[in-house]
XYZ file of C-alpha atoms in Angstrom:
383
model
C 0.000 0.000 0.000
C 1.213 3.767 -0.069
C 4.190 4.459 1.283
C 5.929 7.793 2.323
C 6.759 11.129 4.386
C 4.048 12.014 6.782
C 1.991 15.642 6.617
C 2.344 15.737 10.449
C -1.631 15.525 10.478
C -3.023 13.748 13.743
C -4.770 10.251 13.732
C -6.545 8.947 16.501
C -5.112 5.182 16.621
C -4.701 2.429 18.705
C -1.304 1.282 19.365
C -0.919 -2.559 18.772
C 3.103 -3.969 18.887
C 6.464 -3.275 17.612
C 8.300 -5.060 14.897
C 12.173 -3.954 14.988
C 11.480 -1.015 16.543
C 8.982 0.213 14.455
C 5.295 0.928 16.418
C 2.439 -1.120 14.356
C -0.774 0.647 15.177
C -4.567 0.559 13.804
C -6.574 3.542 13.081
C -10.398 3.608 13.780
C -11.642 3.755 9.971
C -9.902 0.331 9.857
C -12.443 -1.845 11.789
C -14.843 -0.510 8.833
C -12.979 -2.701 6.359
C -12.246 -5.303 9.020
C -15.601 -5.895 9.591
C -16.853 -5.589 5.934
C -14.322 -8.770 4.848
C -14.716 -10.744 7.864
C -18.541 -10.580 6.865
C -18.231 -11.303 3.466
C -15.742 -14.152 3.557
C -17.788 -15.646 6.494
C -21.000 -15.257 4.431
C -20.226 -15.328 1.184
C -17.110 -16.579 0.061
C -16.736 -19.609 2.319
C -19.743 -20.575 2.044
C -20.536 -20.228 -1.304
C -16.608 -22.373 -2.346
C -17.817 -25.460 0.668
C -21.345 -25.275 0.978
C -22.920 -27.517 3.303
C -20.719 -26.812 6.755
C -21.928 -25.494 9.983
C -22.188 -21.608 10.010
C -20.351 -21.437 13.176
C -17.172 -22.997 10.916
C -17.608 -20.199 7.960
C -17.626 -17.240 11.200
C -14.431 -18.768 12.200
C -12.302 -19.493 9.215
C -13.417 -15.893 8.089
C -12.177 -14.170 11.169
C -8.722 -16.161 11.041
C -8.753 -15.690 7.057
C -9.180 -12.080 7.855
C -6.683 -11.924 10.341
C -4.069 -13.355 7.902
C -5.166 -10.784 5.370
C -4.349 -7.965 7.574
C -1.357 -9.291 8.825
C -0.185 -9.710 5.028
C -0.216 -6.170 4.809
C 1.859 -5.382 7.783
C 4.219 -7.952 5.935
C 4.117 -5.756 3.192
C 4.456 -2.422 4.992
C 6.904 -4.045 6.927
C 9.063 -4.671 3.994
C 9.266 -1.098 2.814
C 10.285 0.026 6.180
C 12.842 -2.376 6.930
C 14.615 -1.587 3.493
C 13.841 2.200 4.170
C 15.950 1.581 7.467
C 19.000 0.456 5.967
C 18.678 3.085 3.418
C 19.037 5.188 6.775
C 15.651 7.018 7.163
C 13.372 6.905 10.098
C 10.289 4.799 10.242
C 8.470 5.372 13.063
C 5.234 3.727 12.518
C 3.282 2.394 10.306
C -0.523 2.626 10.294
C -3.228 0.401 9.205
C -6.703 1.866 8.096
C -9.931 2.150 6.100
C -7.121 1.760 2.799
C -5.143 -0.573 3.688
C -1.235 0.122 5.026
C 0.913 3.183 5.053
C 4.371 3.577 6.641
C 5.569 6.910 7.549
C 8.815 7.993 6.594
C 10.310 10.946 8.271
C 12.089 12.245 4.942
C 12.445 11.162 1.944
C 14.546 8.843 0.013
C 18.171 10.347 -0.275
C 18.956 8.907 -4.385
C 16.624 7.173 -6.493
C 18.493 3.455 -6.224
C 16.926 3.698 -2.269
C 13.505 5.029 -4.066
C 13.479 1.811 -6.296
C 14.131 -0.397 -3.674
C 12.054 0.674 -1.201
C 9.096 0.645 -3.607
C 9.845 -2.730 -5.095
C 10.042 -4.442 -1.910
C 6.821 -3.842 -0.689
C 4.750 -5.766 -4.110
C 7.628 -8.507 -3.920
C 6.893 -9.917 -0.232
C 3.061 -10.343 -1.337
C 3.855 -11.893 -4.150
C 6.062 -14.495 -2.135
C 3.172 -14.522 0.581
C 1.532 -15.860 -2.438
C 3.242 -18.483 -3.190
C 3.621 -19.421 0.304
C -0.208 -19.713 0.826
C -0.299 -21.333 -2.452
C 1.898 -24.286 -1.176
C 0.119 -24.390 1.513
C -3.339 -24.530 -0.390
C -1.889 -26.984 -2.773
C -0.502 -29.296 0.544
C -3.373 -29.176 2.347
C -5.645 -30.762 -0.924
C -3.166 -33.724 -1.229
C -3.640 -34.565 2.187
C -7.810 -33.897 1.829
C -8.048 -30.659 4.084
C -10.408 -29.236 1.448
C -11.931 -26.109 3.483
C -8.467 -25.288 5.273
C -7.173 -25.173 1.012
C -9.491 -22.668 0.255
C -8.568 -20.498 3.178
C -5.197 -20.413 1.473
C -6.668 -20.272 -2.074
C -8.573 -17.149 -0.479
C -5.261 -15.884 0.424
C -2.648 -16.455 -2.479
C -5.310 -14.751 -4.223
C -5.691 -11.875 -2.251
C -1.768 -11.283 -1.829
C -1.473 -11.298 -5.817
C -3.862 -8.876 -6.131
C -2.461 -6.397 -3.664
C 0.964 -7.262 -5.123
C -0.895 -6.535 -8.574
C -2.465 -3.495 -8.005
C 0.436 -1.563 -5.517
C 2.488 -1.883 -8.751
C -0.066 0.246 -10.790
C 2.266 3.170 -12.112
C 0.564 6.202 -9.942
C 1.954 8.044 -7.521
C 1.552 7.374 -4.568
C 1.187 3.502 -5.021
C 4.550 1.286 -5.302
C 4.587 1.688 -8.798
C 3.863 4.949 -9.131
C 7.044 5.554 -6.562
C 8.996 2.996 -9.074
C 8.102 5.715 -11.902
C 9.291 8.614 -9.828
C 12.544 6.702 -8.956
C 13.415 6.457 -13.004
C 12.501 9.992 -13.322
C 14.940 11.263 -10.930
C 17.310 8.460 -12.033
C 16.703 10.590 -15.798
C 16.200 14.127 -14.338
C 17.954 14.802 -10.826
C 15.602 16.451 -9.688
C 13.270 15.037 -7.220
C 10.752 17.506 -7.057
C 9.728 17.383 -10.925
C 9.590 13.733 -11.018
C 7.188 13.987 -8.428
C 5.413 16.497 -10.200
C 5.322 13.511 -13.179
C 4.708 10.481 -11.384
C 1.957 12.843 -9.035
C -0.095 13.323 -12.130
C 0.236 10.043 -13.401
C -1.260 9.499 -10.186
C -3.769 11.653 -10.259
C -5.028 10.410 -13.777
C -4.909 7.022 -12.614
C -6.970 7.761 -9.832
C -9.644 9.744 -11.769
C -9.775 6.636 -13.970
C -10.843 4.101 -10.896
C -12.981 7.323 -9.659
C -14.877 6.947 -13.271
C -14.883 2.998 -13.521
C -16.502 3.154 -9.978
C -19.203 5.646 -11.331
C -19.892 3.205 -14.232
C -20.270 0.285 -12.063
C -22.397 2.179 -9.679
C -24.442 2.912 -12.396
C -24.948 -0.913 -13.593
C -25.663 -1.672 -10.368
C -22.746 -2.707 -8.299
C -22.971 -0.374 -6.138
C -20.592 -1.278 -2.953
C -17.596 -1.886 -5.420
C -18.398 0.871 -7.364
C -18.320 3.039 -4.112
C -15.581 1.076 -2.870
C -13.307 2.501 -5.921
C -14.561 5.572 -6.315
C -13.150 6.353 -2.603
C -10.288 4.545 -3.422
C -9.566 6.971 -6.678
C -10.321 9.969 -4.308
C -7.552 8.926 -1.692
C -5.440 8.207 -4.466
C -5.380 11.466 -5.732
C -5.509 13.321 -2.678
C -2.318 11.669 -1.510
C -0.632 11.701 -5.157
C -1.383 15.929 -4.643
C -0.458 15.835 -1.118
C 3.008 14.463 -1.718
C 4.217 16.949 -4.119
C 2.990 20.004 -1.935
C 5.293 18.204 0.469
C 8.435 18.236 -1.571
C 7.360 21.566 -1.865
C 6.919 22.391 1.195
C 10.419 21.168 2.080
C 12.339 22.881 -0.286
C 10.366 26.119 0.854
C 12.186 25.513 4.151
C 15.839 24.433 2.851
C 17.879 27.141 4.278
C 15.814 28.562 7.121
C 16.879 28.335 10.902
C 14.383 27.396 13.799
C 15.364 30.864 15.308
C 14.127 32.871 12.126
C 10.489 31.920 12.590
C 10.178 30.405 16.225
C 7.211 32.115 18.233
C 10.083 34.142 20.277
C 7.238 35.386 23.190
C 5.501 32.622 23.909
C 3.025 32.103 26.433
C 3.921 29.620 28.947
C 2.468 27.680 32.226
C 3.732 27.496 35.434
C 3.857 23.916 36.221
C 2.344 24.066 39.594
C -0.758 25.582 38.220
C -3.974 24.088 38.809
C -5.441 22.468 35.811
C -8.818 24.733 35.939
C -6.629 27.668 36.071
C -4.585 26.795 32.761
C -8.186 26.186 31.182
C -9.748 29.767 32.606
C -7.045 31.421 32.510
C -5.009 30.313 29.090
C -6.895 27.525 26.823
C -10.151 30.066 26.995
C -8.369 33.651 27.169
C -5.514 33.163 24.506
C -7.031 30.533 22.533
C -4.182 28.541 21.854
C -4.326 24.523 21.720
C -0.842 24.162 23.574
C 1.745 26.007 25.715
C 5.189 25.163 27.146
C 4.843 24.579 30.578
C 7.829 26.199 32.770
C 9.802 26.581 36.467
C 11.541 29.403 37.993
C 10.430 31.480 34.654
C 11.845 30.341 31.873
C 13.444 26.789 32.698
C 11.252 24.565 30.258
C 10.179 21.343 31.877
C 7.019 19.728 29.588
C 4.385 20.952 26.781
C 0.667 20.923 27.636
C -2.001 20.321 25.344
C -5.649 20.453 24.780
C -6.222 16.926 24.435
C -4.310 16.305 27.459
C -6.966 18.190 29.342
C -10.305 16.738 28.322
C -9.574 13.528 30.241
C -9.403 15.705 33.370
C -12.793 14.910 35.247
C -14.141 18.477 36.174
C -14.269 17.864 39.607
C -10.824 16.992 40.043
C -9.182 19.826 37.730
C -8.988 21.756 40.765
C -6.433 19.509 42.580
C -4.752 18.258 39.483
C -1.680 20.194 38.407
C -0.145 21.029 34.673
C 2.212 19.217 35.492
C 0.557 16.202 36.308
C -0.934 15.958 33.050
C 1.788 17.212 30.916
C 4.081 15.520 28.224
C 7.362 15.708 30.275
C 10.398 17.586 28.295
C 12.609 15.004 26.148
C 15.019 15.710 23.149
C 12.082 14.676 21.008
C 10.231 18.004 21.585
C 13.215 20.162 22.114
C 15.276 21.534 19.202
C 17.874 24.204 19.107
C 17.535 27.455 17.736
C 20.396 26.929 14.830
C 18.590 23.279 14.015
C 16.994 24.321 10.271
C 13.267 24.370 9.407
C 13.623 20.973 7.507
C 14.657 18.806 10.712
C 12.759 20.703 12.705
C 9.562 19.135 10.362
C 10.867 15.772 10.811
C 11.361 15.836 14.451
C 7.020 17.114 14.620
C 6.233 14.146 12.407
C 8.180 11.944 14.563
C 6.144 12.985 17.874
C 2.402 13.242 18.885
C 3.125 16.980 20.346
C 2.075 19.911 18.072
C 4.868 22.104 18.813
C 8.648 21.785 19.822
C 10.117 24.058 22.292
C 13.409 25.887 20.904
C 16.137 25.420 24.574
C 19.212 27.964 24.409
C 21.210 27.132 27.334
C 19.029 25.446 29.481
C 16.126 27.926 28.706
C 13.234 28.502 26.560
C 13.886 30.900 23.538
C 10.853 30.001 22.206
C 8.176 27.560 20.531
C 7.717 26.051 16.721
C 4.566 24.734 15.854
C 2.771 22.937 12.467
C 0.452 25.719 12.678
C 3.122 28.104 12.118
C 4.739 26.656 9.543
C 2.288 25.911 7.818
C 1.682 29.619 8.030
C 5.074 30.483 7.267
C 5.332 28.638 3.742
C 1.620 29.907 2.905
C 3.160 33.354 3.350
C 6.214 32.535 0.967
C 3.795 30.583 -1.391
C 1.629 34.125 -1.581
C 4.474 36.496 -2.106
C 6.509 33.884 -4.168
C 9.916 33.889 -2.370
């Protein structure tokens, strides 16, 4: 499934396990398509290839066929990170949901050889899931395990076809990434083979957008739906990506201290928790501040979100820095660390902002919002 740098956006997601280091968690949207195949295969598919079995059988070998679905895609995510890791980026997590599988780079490839590689991986390990279910399916008939065969037929198929259709040549699927790695190969330049391979993608994705309309219109109206949301991902990604390159080139050059909010409001960490909501969420409006000691001696960041979980009755005992995200190098930078690290250090964490530490004290704060509103600013006057 789609692979690449992160927009910093926040998911709400449940965190599941680690596989070498990187966090494996599930976002909400996915138990929508978990629940739609574990239905169908339990209801439909099973029983329609062995008819005749108890229904309690069909519910189970559709949640464990399920199961083994999903997990093939971590497989497959899996595989681009791992080889994205010993290209030397960062992966710190990769997310399953209503789509399918995405792994979150913190940067980009550095050369187009790591590009191919990385992209290629991820369709190769489903196509040798494949074949390993297909062994399997192909064992399990010899020795007369007919139901447990189809299982596996279920899956070899399954893994083919998201083998088949990551290595569709738009951006921001495998393929797609496989096109962009020749055209940098061809151009050196990154950002206008992402232009390319972007609206490749884009035209791809209008194509399954207008397929789905047709097939909604003769009546198939699930799949139909089913790929017309797929075609609008598509292209909202494939869009999304080159803004991104964009975006970081926008930012090659320019310091932490150059932009950083240099008066920002901070907490006291002492202070009650209904004071920092009377007296700073709901007078300055803001969705975060650094919480401080003896003035300006950073020790944590609050945040909104940390707050609602506060029962009202006890925000008057509670402290800020009770509830607070302690400080830690991952939400500290330096004011000479440039704009472009900065942005891959907020991808990396679940905090907003970053707090910019000049010997030992706060110089001041960097968050999405304002860089966001910085390279709208240079977008608008064109520098």
């Amino acid at each position: 499934m789609p692979f690449g740098a992160t927009d910093g956006s926040k998911r709400t997601t449940i965190n599941l396990f680690r596989i070498a280091g990187i966090r494996i968690s599930i976002d909400y949207s996915w138990f929508i398509v978990f629940l739609l195949i574990f239905w169908s295969l339990s209801v439909g598919y099973f029983p329609r290839e062995t008819p005749g079995e108890d229904p309690f059988i069909y519910w189970i070998a559709g949640l464990f066929a399920t199961v083994l679905f999903f997990l093939s895609v971590i497989l497959h995510e899996v595989a681009h990170s791992l080889t994205a890791i010993r290209s030397g980026l960062q992966i710190p997590e990769i997310t399953l949901f209503i789509f399918g599988g995405v792994s979150k780079l913190s940067e980009e490839a550095k050369n187009p050889a790591d590009e191919f590689k990385i992209a290629v991986v991820g369709p190769l390990a489903s196509f040798v899931l494949a074949f390993i279910f297909f062994v399997l399916e192909r064992a399990c008939r010899r020795v007369g395990f007919s139901f447990i065969a189809v299982m596996f037929g279920y899956l070899t198929w399954i893994n083919m076809a998201l083998g088949i259709f990551n290595l569709l040549p738009g951006f921001p699927l495998d393929g797609g990434r496989l096109v962009r790695a020749f055209l940098w190969w061809k151009t050196g330049s990154i950002t206008s083979a992402t232009k390319y391979a972007s609206d490749i993608g884009k035209g791809l994705a209008v194509a399954l957008m207008l397929l789905g309309g047709f097939q909604v219109f003769k009546g198939m109206l699930i799949s139909g739906l089913w790929l017309i949301l797929i075609g609008a991902f598509l292209r909202s990604v494939a869009e999304g990506s080159y803004q991104e390159i964009l975006m970081r080139q926008s930012l090659e050059g320019v310091l932490v201290h150059e932009v950083m909010v240099k008066d920002a409001v901070s907490v006291a960490s002492y202070l009650p928790v209904s004071r920092l909501v009377s007296s700073y969420f709901l007078r300055y409006g803001y969705k975060g501040y650094p919480v401080v000691k003896d003035g300006d001696i950073p020790v944590g960041v609050v945040e909104l979100s940390q707050i609602r979980n506060v029962p009202e009755d006890e925000q008057e005992v509670k402290t800020v820095g009770e509830v607070m995200t302690p400080i830690s190098p991952e939400i500290t930078v330096g004011p000479e660390v440039t704009l472009v690290d900065a942005l891959k250090q907020l991808t990396r964490t679940d905090v907003g902002r970053l707090l910019v530490v000049r010997d030992g004290r706060l110089a001041g704060i960097v968050t999405k919002t304002g860089l966001y509103r910085f390279l709208e600013i240079k977008r608008i006057l064109r520098l």
